[in-house]
Every structure is written in structure tokens, then in C-alpha cells.
Short mmCIF file of C-alpha atoms in Angstrom, two decimals:
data_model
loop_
_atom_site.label_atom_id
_atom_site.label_comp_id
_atom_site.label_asym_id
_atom_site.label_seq_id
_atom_site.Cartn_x
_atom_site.Cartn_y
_atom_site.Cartn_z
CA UNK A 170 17.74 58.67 29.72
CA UNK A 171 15.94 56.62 32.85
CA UNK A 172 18.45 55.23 33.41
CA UNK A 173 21.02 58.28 33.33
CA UNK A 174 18.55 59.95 36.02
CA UNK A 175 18.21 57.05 38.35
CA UNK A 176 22.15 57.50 38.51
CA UNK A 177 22.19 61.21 38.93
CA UNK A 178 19.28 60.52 42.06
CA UNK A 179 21.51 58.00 43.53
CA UNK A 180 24.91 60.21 43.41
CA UNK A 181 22.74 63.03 45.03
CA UNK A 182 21.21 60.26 47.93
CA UNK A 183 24.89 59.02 47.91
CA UNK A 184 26.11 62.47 48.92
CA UNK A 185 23.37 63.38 51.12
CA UNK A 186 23.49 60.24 53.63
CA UNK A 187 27.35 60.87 54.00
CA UNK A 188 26.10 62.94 56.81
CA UNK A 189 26.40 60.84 60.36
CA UNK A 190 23.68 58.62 61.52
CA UNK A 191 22.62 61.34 64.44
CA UNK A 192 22.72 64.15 61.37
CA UNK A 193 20.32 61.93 59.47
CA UNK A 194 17.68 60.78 61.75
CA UNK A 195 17.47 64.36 63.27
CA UNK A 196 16.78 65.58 59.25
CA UNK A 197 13.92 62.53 59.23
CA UNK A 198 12.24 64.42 62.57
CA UNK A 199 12.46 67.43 60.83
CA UNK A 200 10.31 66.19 57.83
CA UNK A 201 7.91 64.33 60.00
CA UNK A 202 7.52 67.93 62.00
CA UNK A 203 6.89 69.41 58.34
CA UNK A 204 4.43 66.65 57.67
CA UNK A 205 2.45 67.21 60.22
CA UNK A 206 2.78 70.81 60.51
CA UNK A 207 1.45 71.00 56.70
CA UNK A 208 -1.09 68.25 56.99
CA UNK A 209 0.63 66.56 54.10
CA UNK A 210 -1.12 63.43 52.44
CA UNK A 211 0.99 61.06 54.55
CA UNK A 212 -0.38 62.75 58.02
CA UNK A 213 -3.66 62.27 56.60
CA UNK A 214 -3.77 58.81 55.23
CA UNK A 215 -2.08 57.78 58.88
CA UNK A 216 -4.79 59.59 60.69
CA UNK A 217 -7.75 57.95 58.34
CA UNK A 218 -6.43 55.02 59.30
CA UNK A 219 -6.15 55.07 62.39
CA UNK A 220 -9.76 56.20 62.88
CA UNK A 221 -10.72 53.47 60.71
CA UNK A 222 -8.88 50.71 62.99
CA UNK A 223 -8.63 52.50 66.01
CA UNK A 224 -12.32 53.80 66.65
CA UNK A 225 -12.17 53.81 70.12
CA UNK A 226 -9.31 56.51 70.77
CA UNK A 227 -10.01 59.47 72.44
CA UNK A 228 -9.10 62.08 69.72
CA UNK A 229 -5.75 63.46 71.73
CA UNK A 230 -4.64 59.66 71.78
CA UNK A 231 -5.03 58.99 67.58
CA UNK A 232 -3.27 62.43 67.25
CA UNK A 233 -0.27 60.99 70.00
CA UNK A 234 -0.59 57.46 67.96
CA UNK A 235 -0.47 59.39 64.48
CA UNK A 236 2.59 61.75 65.49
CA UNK A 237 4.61 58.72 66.17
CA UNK A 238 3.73 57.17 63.06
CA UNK A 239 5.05 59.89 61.00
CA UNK A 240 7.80 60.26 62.67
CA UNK A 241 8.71 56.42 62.04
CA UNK A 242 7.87 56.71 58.65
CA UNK A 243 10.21 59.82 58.12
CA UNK A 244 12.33 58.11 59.72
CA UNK A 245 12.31 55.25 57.51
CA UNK A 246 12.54 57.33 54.64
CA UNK A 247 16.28 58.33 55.41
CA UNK A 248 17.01 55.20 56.65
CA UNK A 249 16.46 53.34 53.85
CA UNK A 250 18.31 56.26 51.13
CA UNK A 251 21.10 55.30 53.69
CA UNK A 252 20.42 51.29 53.21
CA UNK A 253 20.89 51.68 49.50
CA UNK A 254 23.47 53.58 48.85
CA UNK A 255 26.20 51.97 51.26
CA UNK A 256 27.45 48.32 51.29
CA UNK A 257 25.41 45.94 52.27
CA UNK A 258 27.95 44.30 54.56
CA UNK A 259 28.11 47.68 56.50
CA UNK A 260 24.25 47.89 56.64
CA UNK A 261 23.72 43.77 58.44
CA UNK A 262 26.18 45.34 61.50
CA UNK A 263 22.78 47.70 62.85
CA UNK A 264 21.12 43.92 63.00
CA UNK A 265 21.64 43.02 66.90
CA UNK A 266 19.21 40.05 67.64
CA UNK A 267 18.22 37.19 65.42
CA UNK A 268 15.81 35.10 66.15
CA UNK A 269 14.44 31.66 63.89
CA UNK A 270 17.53 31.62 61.49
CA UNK A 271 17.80 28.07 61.92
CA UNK A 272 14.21 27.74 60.88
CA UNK A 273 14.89 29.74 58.08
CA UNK A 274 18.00 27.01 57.26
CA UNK A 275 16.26 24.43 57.68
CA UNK A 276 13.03 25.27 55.37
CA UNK A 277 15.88 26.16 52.22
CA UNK A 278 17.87 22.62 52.90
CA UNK A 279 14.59 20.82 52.62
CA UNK A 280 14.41 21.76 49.07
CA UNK A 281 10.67 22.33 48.37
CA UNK A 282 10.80 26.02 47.98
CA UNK A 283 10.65 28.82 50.38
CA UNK A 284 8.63 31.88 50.48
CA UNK A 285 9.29 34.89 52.66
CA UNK A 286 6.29 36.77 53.65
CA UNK A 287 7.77 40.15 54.49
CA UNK A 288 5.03 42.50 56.04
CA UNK A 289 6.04 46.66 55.75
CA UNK A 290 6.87 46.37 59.23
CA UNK A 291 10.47 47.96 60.53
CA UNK A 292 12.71 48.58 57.53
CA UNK A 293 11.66 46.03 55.13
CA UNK A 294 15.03 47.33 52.98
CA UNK A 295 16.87 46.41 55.81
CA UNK A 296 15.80 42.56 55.26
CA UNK A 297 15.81 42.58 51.59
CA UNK A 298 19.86 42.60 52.10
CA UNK A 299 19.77 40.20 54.87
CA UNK A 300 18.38 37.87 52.83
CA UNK A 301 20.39 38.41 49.85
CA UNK A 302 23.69 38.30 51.84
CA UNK A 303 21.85 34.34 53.08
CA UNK A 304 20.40 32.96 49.89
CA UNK A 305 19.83 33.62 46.49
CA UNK A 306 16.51 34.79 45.92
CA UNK A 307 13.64 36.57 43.86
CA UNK A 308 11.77 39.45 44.94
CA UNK A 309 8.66 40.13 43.28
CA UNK A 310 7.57 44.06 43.31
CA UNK A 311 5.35 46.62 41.83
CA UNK A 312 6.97 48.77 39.51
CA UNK A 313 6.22 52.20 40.30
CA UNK A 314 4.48 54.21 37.50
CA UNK A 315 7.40 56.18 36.15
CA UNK A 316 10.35 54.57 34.69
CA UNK A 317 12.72 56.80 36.76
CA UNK A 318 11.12 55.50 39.62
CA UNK A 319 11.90 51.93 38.35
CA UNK A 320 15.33 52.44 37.24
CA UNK A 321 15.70 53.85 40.54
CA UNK A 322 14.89 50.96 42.30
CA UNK A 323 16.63 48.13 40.49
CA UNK A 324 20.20 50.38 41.10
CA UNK A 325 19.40 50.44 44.56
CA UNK A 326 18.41 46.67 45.42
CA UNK A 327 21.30 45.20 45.07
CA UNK A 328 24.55 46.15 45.19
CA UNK A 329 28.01 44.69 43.49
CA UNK A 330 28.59 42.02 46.41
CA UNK A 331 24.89 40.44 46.18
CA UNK A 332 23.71 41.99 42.42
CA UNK A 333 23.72 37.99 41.12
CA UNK A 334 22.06 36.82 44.06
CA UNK A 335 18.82 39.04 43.16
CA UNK A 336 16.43 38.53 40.82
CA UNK A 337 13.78 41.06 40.83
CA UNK A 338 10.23 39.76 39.48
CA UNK A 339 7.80 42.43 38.19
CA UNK A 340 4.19 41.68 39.66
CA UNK A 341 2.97 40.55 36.30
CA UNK A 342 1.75 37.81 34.68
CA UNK A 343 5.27 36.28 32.92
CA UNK A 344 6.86 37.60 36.36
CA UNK A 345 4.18 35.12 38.44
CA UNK A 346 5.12 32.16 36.08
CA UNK A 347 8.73 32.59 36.91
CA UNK A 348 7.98 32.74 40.53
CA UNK A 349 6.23 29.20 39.99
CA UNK A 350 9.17 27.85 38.44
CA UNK A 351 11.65 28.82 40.73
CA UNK A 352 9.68 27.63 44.03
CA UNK A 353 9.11 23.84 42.52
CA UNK A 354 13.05 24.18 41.59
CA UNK A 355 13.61 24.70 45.64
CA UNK A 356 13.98 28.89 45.31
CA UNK A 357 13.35 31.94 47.46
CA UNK A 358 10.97 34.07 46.80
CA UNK A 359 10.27 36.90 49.17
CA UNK A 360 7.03 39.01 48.66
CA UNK A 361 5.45 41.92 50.29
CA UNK A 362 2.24 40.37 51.04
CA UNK A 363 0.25 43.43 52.11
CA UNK A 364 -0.22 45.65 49.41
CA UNK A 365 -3.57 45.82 48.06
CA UNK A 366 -3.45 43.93 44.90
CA UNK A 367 -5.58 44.84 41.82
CA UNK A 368 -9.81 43.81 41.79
CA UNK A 369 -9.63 40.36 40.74
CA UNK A 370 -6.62 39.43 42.30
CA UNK A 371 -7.54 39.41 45.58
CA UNK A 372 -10.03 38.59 48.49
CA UNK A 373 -11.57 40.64 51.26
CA UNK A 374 -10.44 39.79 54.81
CA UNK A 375 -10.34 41.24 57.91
CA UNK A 376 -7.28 43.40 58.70
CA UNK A 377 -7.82 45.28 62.23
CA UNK A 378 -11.21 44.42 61.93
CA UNK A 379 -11.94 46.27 58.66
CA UNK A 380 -12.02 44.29 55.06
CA UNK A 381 -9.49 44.56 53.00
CA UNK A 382 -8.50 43.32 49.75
CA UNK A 383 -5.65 41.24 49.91
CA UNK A 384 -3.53 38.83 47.47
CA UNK A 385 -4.36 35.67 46.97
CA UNK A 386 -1.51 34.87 44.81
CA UNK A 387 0.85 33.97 47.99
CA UNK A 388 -1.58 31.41 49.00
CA UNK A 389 -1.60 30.25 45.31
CA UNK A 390 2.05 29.85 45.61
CA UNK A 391 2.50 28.02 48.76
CA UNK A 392 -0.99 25.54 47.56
CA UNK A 393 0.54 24.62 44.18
CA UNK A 394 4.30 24.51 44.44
CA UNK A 395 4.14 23.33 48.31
CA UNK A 396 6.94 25.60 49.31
CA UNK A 397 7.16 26.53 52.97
CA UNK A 398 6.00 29.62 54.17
CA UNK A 399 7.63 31.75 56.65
CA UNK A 400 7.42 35.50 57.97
CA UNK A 401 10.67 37.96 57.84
CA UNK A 402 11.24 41.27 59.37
CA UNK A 403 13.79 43.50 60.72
CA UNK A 404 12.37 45.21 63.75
CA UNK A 405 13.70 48.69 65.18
CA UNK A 406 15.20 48.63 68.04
CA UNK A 407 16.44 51.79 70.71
CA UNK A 408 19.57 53.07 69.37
CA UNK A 409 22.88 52.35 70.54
CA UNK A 410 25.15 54.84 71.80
CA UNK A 411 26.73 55.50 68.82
CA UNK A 412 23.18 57.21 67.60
CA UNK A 413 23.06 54.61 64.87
CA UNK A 414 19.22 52.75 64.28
CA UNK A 415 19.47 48.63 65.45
CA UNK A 416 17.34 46.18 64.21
CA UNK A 417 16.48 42.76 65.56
CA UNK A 418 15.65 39.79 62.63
CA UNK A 419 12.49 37.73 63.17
CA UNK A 420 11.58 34.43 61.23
CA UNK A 421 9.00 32.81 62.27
CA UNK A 422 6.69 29.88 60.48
CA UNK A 423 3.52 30.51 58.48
CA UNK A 424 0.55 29.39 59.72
CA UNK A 425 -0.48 26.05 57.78
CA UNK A 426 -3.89 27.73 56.26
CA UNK A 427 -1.75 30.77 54.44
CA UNK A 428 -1.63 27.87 51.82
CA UNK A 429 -4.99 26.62 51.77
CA UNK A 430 -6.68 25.57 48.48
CA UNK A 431 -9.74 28.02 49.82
CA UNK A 432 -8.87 31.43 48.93
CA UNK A 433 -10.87 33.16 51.73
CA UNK A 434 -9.27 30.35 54.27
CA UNK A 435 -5.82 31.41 52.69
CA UNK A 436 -6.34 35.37 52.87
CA UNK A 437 -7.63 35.58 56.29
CA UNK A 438 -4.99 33.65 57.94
CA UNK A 439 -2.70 35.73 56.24
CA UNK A 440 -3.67 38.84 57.83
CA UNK A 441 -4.29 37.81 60.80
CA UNK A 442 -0.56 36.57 61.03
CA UNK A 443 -0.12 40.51 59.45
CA UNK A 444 -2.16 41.94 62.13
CA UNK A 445 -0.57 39.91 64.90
CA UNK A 446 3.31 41.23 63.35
CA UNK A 447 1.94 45.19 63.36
CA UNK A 448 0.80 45.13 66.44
CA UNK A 449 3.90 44.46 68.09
CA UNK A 450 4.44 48.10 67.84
CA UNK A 451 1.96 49.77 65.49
CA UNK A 452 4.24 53.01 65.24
CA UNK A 453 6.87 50.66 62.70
CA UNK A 454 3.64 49.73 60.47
CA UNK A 455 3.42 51.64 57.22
CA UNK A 456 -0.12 53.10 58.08
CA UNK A 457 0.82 56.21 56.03
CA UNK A 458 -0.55 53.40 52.75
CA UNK A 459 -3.56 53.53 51.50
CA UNK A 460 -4.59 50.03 52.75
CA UNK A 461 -8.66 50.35 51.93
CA UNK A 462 -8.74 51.79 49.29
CA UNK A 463 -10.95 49.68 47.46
CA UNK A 464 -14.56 47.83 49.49
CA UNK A 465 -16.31 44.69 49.35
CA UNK A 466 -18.91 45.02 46.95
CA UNK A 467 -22.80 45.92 48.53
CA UNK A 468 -20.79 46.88 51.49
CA UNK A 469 -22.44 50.58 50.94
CA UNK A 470 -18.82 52.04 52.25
CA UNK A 471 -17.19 54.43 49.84
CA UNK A 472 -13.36 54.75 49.59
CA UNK A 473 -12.00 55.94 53.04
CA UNK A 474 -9.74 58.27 51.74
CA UNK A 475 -11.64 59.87 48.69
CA UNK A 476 -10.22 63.86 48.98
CA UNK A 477 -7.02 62.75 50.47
CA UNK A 478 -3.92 63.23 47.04
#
């Protein structure tokens, strides 16, 4: 039955993103208009953030800052339905620039194992496919609480062309073992490294100056299997003429301490690697995430967003 609904969802996204590009991204600045008009959670969470790592703003600048924000992430939103329901060949043309391929050739021909730290910067989506149409690889994800949800997103990952190129690895404990096997036999493994991971599986580091709890299982990865770590994402770019979105591909190398055998060393050079990415334009950073949810022990600061559903 899952199943059966994930494919009725998909044949109604299918239908929907039919409509041309200029159609679509017009209908995402609607919804961002009726985010913001309504206050909706997303609004909210983007403007708690922003006071938490923007403190300085005059309040008409974090309302400017959040606008845009929701806007991008609306945006997103129909870009992505778009992503997954045409061919993945179709979707690598809005990819203009690329920059470090050959770095990201020449970590895979070495052999030791590669992992792609890909922060939810630009359309993340976007560079899923990218990387499936270059390499075989695993992605490991967080299943989302319903099974819809999840049925959902394993039809829309990979499509007919690349479906044996993709393995998709639950963020679980049988999940992490195969993630260890496949880096020490010379894999891919690509991993969202910024979503605040369960208490216990993390460390607190700074991310725009604030602590936040962050995995430590990428560093664990790159420490044990000594796989090379590199960063991935597909950047938005102006538009074209032709109204469609355009992307530009980044891959750039990891910092050496993302893998140290100190946790806390290992954490905090991730994010500041993380920071350093989102800044480039802070508007294509998914700020509308609860990214603090949870604080350092003794810190005496409650949850940031307690009365925001």
C-alpha cells in the first residue's frame, strides 16, 4: 500500500512539473509569498535562525535576509519535484560550470575510498544525480518517519539509467557497517553531513558561532577506513534566458582534521569547512532546518525554537 501511494504522489509531481521552467519557479514565489504571508513554520525557523547567527542585523535587514531565504527554499522545493521526476540526463544540462572534477577523478582512481561531504547548500538533488551519472555510489539518509515518505524517496533517487549505480544506506547501525565495508573496498559514499544527528552520536561545535551538535560518524569514516574526503555541491546560478535554473559543480578537498582520531578536532573542522560553503551565499543554505535544536549540556540555553511546529 506504501508503495502504491509513493507511485500515485509521483504520477501527480510527474504531471504537475510538466508545466515550463518559468511556470514553475513563478508557482515556488507564490508559496514563499504564502509562507511568509501566513508566518508558516518554515518563515519562522529561518527567522530564529537568523537571529541566532545573525545578532547584529538591524531588524528590517533579518526580515530582507529571511524573505530571500524562503523564497530559495520554495524555490528548491519545485525544483527538486522537477529533478526527480525527469531523466537524469536532461537534469546535468542546467549544470554550466564545473570546477575540481579532476580532483574528484583522481581521489576514486587512487582506490582508498572516497567520501562526499555534501552540505544542504544549492540543490543537493541536483548533485545526488551528478554523481550517480560519475560513479557508483552509496548514499546514506534518514528515513523520514512515515513509510510513504520513504517509499517516496527511494522511487525518486534514482531513476532507470542510474537505479544500479545507487545504493541507498539507511542511517542505522547495519547501514553504518556497510558504509565501512564499501569505503576500505575503494567506494563512494556521499553523506549529508549537517543534519543534527541523534544525542550520542554527535559533538558540539561551533556553526556561525553557536554550538551545534554535529556527526561524528563522517570523521569516524574518513579515521578508520582512510578514504579521502572531499566537499560536493551544485550551486545556483542566474538563470539563462530560457528561464530555466543553472547550477555550477564545486569539489573541493577536505580539510586533513575532518578525519582526525579526536572527535571534537574532527567536528569542528567540519563545520567550519560548512560554514565557509554557506556563506558563499547564505540565501541557498537550508536555514528553514531546525539546526539547534538540541544544547550543550550546563549551557543553561533552552531549545531555540520551543513553540515553533
Amino acid at each position: 500500500m506504501h508503495d502504491l501511494i509513493a507511485r500515485v504522489l509521483y504520477a501527480f509531481a510527474s504531471l504537475l512539473t510538466r508545466l515550463p521552467w518559468p511556470w514553475l519557479l513563478r508557482l515556488g514565489d507564490a508559496a514563499a509569498a504564502l509562507m511568509l504571508r501566513r508566518n508558516t513554520r518554515e518563515a519562522r525557523v529561518a527567522r530564529r535562525n537568523l537571529e541566532l547567527i545573525e545578532p547584529a542585523l538591524l531588524p528590517a535587514q533579518r526580515e530582507e535576509l529571511q524573505q530571500r531565504i524562503v523564497r530559495t527554499t520554495a524555490r528548491q522545493a519545485i525544483e527538486t519535484l522537477r529533478l526527480w521526476t525527469r531523466p537524469h540526463a536532461e537534469n546535468l544540462a542546467l549544470i554550466r560550470e564545473e570546477h575540481g572534477v579532476d580532483r574528484f577523478d583522481a581521489a576514486i582512481r587512487a582506490g582508498r575510498g572516497v567520501i562526499v561531504a555534501a552540505p544542504h547548500y544549492g540543490n543537493w538533488e541536483l548533485l545526488n544525480q551528478w554523481l550517480a551519472a560519475h560513479t557508483p555510489l552509496a548514499i546514506l539518509y534518514a528515513p523520514p518517519e512515515s513509510p510513504v515518505g520513504d517509499a517516496f524517496l527511494r522511487r525518486v533517487r534514482a531513476d532507470d539509467a542510474n537505479a544500479a549505480r545507487v545504493t541507498q544506506v539507511r542511517a542505522e547501525g547495519p547501514g553504518v557497517r556497510q558504509l565501512f565495508k564499501l569505503l576500505k573496498d575503494g567506494g563512494v559514499v556521499g553523506i549529508l553531513p549537517d543534519q543534527q544527528p541523534k544525542q550520542g552520536d554527535g559533538e558540539f561545535a561551533p556553526f556561525f558561532g553557536v554550538p551545534a551538535l554535529t556527526m561524528t560518524l563522517l570523521g569516524r569514516l574518513a579515521h578508520r577506513t582512510g578514504a579521502a574526503v572531499v566537499f560536493a555541491w551544485c550551486e545556483r546560478l542566474d538563470s539563462g534566458r530560457d528561464g530555466q535554473p543553472a547550477f555550477a559543480l564545486h569539489v573541493e578537498a577536505a580539510p586533513d582534521a575532518v578525519g582526525d582520531a579526536d572527535p571534537i578536532v574532527a567536528v569542528t573542522a567540519l563545520n567550519a569547512a560548512l560554514e565557509r560553503i554557506a556563506r558563499r551565499d547564505p540565501t541557498q543554505y537550508q536555514w528553514t532546518y531546525k539546526r539547534y535544536t538540541l544544547r550543550p549540556s550546563g549551557s543553561g540555553y533552552d531549545n531555540p525554537y520551543r513553540g515553533i511546529r
